[in-house]
Short mmCIF file of C-alpha atoms in Angstrom, two decimals:
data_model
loop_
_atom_site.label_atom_id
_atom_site.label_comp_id
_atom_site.label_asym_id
_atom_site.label_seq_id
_atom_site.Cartn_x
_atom_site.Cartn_y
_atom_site.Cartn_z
CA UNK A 15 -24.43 -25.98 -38.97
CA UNK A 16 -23.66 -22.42 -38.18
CA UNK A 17 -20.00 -21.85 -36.13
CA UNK A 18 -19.75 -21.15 -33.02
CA UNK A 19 -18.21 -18.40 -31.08
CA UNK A 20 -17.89 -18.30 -27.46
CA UNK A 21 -16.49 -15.45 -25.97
CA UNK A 22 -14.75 -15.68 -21.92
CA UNK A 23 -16.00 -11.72 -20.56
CA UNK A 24 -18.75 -9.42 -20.85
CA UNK A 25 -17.10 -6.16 -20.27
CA UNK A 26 -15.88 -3.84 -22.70
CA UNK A 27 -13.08 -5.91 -25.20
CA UNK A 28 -15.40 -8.99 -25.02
CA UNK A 29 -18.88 -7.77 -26.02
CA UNK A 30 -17.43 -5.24 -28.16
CA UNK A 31 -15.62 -8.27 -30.52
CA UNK A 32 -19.23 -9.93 -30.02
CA UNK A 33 -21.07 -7.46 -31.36
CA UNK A 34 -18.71 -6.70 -34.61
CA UNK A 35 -18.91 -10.40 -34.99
CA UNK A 36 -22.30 -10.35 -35.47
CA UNK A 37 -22.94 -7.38 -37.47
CA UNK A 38 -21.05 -9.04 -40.39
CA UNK A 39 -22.43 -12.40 -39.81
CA UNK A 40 -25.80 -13.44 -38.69
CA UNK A 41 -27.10 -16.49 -36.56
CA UNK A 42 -28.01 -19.03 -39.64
CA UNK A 43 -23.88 -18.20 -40.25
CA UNK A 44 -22.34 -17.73 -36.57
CA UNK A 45 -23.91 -18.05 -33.30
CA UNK A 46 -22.37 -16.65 -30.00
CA UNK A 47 -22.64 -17.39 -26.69
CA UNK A 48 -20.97 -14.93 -24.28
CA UNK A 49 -20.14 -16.24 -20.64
CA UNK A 50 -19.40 -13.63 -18.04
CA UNK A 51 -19.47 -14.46 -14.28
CA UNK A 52 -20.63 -11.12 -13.05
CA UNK A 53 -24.16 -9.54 -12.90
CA UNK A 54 -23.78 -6.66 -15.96
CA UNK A 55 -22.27 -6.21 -19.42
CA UNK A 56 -20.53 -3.74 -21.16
CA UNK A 57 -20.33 -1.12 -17.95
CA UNK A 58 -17.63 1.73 -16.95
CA UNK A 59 -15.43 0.69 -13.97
CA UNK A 60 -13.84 3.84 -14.84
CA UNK A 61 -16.92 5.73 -13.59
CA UNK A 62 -17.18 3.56 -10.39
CA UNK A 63 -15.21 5.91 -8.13
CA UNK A 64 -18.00 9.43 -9.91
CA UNK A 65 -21.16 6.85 -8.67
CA UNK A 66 -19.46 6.44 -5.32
CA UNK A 67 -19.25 9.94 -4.73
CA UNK A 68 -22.51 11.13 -6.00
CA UNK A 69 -21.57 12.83 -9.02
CA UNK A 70 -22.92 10.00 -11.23
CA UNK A 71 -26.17 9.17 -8.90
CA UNK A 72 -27.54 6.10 -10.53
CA UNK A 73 -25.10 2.58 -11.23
CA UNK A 74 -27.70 2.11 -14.46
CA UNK A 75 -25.89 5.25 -16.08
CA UNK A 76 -22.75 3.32 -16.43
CA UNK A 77 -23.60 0.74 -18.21
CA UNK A 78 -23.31 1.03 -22.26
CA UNK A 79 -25.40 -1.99 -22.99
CA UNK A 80 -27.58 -4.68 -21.07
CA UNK A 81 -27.43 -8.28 -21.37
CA UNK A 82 -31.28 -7.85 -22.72
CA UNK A 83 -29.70 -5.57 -25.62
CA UNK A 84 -26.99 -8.30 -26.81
CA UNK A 85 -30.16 -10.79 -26.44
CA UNK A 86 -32.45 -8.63 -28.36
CA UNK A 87 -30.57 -6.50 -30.49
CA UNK A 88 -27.55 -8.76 -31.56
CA UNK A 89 -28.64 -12.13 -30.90
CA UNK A 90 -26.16 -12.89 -28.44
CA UNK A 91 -26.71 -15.88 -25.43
CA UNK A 92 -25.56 -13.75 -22.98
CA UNK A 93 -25.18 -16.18 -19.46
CA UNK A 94 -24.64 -14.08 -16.67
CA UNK A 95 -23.34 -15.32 -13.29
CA UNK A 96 -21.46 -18.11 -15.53
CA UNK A 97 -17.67 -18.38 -14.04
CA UNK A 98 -15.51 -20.16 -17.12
CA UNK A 99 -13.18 -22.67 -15.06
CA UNK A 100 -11.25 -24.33 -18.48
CA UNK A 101 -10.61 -24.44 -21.72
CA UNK A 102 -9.63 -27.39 -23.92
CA UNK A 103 -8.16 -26.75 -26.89
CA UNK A 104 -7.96 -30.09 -28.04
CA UNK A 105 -11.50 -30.80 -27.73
CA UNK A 106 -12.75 -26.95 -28.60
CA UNK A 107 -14.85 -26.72 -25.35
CA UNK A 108 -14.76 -24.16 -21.78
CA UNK A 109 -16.35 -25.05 -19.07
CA UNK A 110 -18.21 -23.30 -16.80
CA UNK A 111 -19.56 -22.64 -13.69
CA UNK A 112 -23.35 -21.24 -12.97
CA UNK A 113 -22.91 -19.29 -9.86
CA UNK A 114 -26.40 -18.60 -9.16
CA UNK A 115 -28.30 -21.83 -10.60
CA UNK A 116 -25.82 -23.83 -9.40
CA UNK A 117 -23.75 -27.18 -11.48
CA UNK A 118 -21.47 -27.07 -14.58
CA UNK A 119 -21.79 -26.39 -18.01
CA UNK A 120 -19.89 -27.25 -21.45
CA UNK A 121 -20.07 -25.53 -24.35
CA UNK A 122 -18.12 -26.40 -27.89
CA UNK A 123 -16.81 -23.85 -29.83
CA UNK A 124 -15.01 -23.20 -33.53
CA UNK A 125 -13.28 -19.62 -32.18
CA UNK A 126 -12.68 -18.63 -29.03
CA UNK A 127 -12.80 -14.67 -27.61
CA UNK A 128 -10.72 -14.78 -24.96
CA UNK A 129 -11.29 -11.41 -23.08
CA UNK A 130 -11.05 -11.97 -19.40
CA UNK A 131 -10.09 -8.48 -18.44
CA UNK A 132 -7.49 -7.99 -15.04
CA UNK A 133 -7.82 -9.15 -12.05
CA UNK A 134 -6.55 -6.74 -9.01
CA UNK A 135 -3.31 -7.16 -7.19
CA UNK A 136 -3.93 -8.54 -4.03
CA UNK A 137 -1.32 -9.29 -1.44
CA UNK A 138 -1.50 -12.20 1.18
CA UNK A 139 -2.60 -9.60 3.67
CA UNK A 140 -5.32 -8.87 1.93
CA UNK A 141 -7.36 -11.75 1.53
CA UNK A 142 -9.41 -11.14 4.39
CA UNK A 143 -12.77 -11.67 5.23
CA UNK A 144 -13.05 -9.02 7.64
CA UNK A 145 -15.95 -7.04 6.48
CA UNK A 146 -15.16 -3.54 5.66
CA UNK A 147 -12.56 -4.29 2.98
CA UNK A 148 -12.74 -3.22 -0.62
CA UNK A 149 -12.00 -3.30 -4.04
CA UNK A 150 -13.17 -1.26 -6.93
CA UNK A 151 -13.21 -3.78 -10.24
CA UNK A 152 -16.77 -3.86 -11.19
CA UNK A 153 -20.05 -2.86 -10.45
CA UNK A 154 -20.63 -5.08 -8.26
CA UNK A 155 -17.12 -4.20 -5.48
CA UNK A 156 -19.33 -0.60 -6.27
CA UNK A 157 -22.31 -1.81 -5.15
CA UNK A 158 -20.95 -3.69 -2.10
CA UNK A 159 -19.40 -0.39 -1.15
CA UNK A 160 -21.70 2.35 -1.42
CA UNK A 161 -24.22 -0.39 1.32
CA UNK A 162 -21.27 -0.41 3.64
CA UNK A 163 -20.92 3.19 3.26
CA UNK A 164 -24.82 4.45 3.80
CA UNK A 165 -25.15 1.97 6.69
CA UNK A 166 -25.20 2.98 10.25
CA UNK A 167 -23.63 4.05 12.20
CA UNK A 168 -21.73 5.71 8.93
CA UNK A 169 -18.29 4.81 8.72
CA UNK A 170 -16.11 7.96 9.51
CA UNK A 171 -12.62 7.10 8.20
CA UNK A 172 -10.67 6.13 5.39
CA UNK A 173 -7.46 4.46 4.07
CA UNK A 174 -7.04 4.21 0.46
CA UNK A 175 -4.42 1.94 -0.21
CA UNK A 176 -2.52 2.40 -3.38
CA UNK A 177 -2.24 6.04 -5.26
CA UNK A 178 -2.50 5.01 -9.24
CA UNK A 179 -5.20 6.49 -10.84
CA UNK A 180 -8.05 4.39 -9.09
CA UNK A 181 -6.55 5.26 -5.61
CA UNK A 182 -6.46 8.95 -5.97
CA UNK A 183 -10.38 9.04 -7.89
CA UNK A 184 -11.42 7.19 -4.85
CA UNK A 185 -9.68 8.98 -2.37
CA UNK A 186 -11.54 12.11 -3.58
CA UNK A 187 -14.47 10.42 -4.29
CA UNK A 188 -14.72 9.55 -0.39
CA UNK A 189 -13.52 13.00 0.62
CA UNK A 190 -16.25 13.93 -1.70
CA UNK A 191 -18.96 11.77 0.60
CA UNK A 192 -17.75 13.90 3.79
CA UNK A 193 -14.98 10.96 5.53
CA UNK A 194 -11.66 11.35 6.52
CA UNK A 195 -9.12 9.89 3.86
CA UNK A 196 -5.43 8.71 4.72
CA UNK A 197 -4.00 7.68 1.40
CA UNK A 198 -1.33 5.14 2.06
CA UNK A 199 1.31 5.11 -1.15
CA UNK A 200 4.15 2.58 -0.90
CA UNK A 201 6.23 4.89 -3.03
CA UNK A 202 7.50 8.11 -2.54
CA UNK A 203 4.64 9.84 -4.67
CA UNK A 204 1.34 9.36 -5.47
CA UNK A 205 0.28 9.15 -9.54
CA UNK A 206 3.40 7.16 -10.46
CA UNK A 207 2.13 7.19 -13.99
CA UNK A 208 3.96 10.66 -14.06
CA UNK A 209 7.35 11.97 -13.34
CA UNK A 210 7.96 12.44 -9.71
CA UNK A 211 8.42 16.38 -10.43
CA UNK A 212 4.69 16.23 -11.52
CA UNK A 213 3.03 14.13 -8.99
CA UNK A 214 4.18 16.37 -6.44
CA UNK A 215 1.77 18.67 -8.01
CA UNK A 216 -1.24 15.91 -7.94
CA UNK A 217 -0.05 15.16 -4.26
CA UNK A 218 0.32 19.17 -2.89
CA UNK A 219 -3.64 19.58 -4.76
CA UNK A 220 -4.92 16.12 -3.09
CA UNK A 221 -3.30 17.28 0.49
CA UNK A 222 -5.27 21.05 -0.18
CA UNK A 223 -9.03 18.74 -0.50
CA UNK A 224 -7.69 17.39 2.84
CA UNK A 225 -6.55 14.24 1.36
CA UNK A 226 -3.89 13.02 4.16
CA UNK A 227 -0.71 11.42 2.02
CA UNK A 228 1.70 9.10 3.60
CA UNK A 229 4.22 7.93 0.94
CA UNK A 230 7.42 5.74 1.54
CA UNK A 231 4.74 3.51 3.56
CA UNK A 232 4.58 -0.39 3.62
CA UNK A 233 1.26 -1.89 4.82
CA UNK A 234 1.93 -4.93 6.26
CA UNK A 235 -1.54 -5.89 7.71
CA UNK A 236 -5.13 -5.06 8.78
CA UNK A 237 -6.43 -5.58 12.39
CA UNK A 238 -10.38 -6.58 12.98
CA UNK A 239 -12.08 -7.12 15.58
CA UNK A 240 -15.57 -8.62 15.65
CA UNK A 241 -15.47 -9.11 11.54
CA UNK A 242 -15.35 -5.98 10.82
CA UNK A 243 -12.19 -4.08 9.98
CA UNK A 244 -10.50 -1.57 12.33
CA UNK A 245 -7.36 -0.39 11.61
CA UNK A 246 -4.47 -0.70 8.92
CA UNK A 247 -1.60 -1.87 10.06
CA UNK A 248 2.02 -0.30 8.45
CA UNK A 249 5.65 -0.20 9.34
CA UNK A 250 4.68 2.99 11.30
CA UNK A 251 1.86 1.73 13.62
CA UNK A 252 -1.84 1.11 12.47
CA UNK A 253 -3.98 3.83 10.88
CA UNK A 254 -7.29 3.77 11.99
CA UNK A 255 -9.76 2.70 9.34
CA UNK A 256 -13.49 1.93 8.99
CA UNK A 257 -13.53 1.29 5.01
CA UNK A 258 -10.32 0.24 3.47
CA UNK A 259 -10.59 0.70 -0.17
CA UNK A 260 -7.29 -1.40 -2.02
CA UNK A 261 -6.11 0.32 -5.26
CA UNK A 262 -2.95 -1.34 -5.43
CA UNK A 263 -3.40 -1.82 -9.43
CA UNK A 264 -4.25 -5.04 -11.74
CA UNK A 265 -2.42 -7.89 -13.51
CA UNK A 266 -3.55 -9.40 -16.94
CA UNK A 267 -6.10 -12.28 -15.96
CA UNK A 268 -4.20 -15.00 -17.77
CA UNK A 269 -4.74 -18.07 -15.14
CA UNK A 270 -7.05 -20.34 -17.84
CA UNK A 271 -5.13 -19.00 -20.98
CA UNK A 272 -1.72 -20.44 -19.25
CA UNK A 273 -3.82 -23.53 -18.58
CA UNK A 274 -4.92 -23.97 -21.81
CA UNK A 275 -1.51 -23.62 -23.02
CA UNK A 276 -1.88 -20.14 -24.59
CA UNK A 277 1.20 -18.28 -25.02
CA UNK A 278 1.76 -15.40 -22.25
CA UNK A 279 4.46 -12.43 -23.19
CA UNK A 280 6.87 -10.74 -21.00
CA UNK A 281 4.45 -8.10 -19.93
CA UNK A 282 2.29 -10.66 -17.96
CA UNK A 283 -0.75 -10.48 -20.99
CA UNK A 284 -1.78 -13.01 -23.48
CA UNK A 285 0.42 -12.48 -26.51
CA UNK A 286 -1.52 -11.68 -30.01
CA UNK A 287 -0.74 -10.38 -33.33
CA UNK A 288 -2.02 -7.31 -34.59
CA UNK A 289 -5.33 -9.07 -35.95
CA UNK A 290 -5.44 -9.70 -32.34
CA UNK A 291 -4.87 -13.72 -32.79
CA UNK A 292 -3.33 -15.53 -30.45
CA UNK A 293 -0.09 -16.46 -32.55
CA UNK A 294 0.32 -20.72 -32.90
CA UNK A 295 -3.03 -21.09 -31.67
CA UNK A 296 -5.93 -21.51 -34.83
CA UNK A 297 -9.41 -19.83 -33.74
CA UNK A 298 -8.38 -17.99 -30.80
CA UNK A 299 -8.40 -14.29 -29.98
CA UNK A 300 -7.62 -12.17 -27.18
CA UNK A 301 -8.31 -8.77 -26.69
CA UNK A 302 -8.52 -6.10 -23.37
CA UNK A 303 -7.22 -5.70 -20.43
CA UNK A 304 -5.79 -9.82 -20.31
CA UNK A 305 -3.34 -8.71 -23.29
CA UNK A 306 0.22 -7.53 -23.62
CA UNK A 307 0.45 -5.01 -26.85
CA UNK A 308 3.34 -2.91 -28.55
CA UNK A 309 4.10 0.44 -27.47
CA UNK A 310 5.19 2.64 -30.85
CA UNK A 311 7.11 4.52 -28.69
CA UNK A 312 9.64 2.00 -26.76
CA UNK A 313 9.07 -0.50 -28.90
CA UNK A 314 8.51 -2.84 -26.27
CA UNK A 315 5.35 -5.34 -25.20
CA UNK A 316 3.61 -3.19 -22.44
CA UNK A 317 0.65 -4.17 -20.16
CA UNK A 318 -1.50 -0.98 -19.94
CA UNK A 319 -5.00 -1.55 -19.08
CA UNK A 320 -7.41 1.19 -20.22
CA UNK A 321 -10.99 0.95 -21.89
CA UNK A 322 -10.04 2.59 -24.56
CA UNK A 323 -7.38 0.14 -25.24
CA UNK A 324 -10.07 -2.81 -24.44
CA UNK A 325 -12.60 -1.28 -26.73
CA UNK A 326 -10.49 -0.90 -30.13
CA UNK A 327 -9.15 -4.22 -29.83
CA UNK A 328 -12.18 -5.70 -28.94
CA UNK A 329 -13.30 -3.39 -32.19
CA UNK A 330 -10.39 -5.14 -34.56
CA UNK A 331 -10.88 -8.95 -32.78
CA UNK A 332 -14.74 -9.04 -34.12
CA UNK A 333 -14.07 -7.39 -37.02
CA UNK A 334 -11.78 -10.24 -38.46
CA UNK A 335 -13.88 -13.30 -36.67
CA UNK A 336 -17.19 -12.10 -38.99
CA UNK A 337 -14.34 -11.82 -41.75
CA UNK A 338 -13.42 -8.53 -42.32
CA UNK A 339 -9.81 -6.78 -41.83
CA UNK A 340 -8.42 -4.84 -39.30
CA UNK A 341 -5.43 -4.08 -37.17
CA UNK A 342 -4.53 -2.84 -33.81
CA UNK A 343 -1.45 -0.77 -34.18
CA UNK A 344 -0.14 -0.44 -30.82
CA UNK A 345 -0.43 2.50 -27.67
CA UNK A 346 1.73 4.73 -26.28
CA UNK A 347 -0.64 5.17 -22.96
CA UNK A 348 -2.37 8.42 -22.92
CA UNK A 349 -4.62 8.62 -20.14
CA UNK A 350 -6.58 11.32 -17.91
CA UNK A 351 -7.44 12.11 -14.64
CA UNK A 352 -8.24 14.76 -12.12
CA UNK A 353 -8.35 15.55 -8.86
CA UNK A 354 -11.20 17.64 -7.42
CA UNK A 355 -10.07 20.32 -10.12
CA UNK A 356 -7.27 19.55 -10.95
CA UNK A 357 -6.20 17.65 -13.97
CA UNK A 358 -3.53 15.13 -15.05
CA UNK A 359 -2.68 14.49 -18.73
CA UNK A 360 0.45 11.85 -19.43
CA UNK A 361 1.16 10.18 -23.08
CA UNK A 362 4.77 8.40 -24.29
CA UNK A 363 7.10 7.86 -21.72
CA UNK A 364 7.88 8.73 -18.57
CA UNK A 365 11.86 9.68 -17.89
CA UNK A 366 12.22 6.32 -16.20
CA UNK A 367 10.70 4.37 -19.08
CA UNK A 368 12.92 6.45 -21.34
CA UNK A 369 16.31 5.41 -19.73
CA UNK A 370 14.53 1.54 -19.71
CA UNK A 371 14.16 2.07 -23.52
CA UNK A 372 17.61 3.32 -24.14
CA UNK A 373 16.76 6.26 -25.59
CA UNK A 374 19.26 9.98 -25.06
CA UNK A 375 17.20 12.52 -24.49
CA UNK A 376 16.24 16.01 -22.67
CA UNK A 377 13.36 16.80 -20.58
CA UNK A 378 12.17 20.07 -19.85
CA UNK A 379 8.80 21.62 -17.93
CA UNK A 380 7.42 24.89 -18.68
CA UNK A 381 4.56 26.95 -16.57
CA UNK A 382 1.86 28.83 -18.52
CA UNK A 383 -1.78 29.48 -18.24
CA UNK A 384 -4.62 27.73 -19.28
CA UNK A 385 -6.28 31.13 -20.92
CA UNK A 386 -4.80 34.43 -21.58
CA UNK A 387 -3.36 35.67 -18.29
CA UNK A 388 -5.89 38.82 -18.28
CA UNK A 389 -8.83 36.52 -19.02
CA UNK A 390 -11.17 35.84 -15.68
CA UNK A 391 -10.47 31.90 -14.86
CA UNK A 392 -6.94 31.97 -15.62
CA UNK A 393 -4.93 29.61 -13.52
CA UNK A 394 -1.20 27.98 -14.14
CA UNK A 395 -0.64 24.90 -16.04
CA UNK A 396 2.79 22.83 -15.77
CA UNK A 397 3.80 21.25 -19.30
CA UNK A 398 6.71 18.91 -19.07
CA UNK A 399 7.82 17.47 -22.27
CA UNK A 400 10.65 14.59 -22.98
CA UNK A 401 12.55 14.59 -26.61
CA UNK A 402 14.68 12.64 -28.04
CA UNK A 403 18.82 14.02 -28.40
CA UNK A 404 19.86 15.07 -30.77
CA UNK A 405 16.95 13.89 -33.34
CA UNK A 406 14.19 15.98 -31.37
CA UNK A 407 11.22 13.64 -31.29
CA UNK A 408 8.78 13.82 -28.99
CA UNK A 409 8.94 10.84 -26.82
CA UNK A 410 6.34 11.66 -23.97
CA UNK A 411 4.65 14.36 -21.79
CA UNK A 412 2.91 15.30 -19.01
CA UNK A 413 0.27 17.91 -17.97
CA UNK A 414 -0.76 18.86 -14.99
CA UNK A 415 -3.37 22.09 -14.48
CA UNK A 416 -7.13 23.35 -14.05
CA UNK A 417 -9.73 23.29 -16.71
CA UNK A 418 -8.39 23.13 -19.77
CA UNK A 419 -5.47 21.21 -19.23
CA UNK A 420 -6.07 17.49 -19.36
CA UNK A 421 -7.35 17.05 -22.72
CA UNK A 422 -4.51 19.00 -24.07
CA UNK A 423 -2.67 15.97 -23.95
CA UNK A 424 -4.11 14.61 -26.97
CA UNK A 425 -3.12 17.31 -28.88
CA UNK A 426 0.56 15.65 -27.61
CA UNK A 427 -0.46 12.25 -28.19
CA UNK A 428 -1.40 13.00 -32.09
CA UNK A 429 1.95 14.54 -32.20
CA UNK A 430 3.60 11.35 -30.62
CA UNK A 431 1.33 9.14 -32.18
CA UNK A 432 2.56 10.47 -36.12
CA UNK A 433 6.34 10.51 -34.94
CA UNK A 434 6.47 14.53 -34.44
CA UNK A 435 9.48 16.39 -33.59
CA UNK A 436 9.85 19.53 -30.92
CA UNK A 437 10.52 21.85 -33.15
CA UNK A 438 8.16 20.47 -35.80
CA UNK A 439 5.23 21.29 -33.04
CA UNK A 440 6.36 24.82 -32.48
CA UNK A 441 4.76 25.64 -35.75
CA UNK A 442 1.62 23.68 -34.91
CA UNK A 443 -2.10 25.91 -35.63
CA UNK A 444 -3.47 25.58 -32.77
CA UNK A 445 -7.02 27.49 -31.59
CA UNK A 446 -6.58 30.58 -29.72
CA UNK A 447 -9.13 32.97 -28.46
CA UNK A 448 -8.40 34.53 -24.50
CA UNK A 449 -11.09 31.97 -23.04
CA UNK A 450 -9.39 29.08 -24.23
CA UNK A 451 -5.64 29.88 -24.40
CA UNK A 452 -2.97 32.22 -24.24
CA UNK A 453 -1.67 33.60 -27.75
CA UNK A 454 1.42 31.27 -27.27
CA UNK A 455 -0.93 27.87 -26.24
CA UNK A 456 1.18 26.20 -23.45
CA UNK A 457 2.06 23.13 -25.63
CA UNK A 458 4.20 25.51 -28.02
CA UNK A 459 5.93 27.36 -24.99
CA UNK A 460 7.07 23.87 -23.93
CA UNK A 461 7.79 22.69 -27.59
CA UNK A 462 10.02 26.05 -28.12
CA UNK A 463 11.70 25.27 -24.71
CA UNK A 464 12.63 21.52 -25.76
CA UNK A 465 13.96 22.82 -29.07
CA UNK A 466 16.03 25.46 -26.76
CA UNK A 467 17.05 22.69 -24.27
CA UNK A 468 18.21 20.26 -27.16
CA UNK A 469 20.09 23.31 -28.97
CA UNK A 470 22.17 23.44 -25.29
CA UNK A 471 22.80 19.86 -25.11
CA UNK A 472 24.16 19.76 -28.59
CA UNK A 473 26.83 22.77 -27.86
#
């Protein structure tokens, strides 16, 4: 009989380890059922907040590949609206619920894909089901918001609460639709995946769009009234709202691997080796958003959910199940973002994360252009940089600027990535032409000023 696979998610890390599976094995040798307990596979969340706004007009465009594609294409038993409730190790079966056909299924397995994604951090206040209320997971929270939006009458104002990444893209994204947006941060900056010195930049650009910040700010409630939501309530009064949108970030969805007895790391995530097996368990593999990984940088398991992330170890997880070899060598974070026009670039460590690592070091921001200065187009972008002391390696950065800017950051993360020093990346060959750069690109101005900076802190 051929061996089973069953794989727990549909999204990115789970389909992606189905479909490797199966292009080194075929059904007489392995077949594969995939449960996943929403209504679409393999889609970009990270798109959700470009369809809300309009700049991505139809919710088919984010989707990579339809459940009829694994069917068709990969011979995959795709069962959608299927809601795994348990796994038993002992007797190699999940269970699962069929949320649309109703009753319970049970399916054995030989290997397990455990890819269950994150699951968003909610607070007791809320769970509410006051109508009005949102989150932005899947397609379907996108869905369920763009109808409450487009009814009538229109709902006129905003709060977005939370300002990570999926905060601030839906904040714009609403500004974007023509409502009134009060951002409500519990911090004392929005974009805390960057040094406070840069997300004041992200937070002066959102406040020019109209965005209204409040930082420092607890929410402690919502008030309703007839179902439907009305206000948010914080330490400073309520804030009237008729959408709420919650972007208060995620948490590995671990509640059936700690069930099952799978071992859970420090970071929250599903512990796995670099195969991406679940260490101590045989036939079981994680991958995604669900897992803790290494960081090269800090050396330390991190939680840092990101398709990319989900995708390559998705990638390495199938791979090895259809009997191949491959590895997932760790992240160090890099991730992207804008607001309106303005872009955000971060990859290492942050100074914070950099004192939590142990590590001396110096940290120094320098202000160029994104072209050459007499170039039409040419605006200012703010390179900050952290090294090492006294060795000089590059342990993080940060960009923050207008076209251009953000995917300069990957020219940082290669560096960071291979172990680079400052001053070795002053002598980098980077492209220059006047549309494109300055002759002096801005990540060399802020290498030569880290080599200066860590030249003072030696004398």
């Amino acid at each position: 009989m051929a061996e089973r696979l069953i794989v727990v998610g549909g999204d990115a890390a789970g389909m992606a380890a189905a479909s490797q599976a199966r292009r080194r094995r075929d059904r007489d040798d392995l077949s594969i059922v995939a449960f996943e307990q929403g209504h679409f596979t393999s889609y970009s969340a990270c798109g959700i907040p470009y369809w809300i706004s309009g700049v991505v007009p139809d919710r088919d465009q984010l989707i990579a590949r339809d459940p009829g594609t694994f069917r068709e294409s990969f011979d995959i038993d795709v069962r959608l609206c299927h809601e795994v409730t348990g796994i038993d190790l002992d007797r190699r079966e999940v269970v699962a619920r069929d949320l649309a056909g109703g009753g319970e299924v049970r399916e054995g397995f030989d290997t397990l894909m455990y890819a269950t994604g994150a699951v968003p951090v909610k607070p007791a206040w809320a769970r509410t089901d006051a109508a009005g209320v949102f989150g932005v997971q899947t397609l379907d929270d996108g869905a369920a918001l763009l109808d409450w939006l487009e009814q009538e009458p229109r709902p006129r104002r905003a709060v977005v609460i939370g300002g990570g990444y999926i905060g601030v893209e839906m904040a714009e994204a609403l500004i974007q639709r023509g409502l009134t947006v009060d951002l409500v941060e519990q911090s004392d900056q929005p974009m805390s995946t960057v040094d406070g010195d840069m997300g004041e930049l992200v937070a002066d650009s959102m406040r020019e769009v109209g965005i209204h910040i409040r930082t420092g700010l607890t929410v402690t409630g919502l008030e309703e009234r007839d179902g439907r939501v009305t206000a948010v309530v914080t330490a400073e009064g309520p804030m009237p709202a008729d959408v709420v949108v919650l972007g208060l970030g995620v948490r590995p969805n671990t509640a059936l691997a700690e069930a099952a007895g799978l071992p859970v790391g420090p970071s929250g995530g599903v512990r796995t080796d670099r195969r991406m097996r679940v260490p101590g368990v045989p036939g079981v593999w994680a991958a995604g958003d669900c897992v803790e990984t290494l960081h090269r940088v800090s050396g330390l398991p991190v939680h840092i959910p990101l398709g990319t992330h989900a995708n390559k170890q998705g990638r390495v997880a199938g791979i090895n199940i259809g009997g191949g070899y491959a590895t997932f060598p760790g992240v160090i974070g890099t991730a992207v973002t804008k607001v309106c026009d303005l872009e955000v670039g971060r990859t290492g460590l942050r100074e914070r994360d950099a004192v939590a690592a142990g590590f001396e070091f110096v940290s120094v921001v320098a202000e160029s252009t994104n072209r050459a200065g007499y170039y039409p187009g040419a605006r200012k972008m703010t390179v900050k940089l952290i090294a090492e002391r006294p060795s000089g390696r590059l342990l993080g950065a940060q960009i923050v600027g207008w076209s251009e800017a953000a995917k300069r950051i990957d020219t940082l993360a290669v560096a960071l990535w291979n172990g680079m020093t400052v001053d070795d990346m002053t002598a980098l060959d980077l492209g220059y032409a006047p549309p494109y750069a300055p002759v002096w690109d801005p990540v060399l101005i802020a290498a030569r000023k880290a080599v200066d900076a860590l030249a003072g802190a030696g004398r």
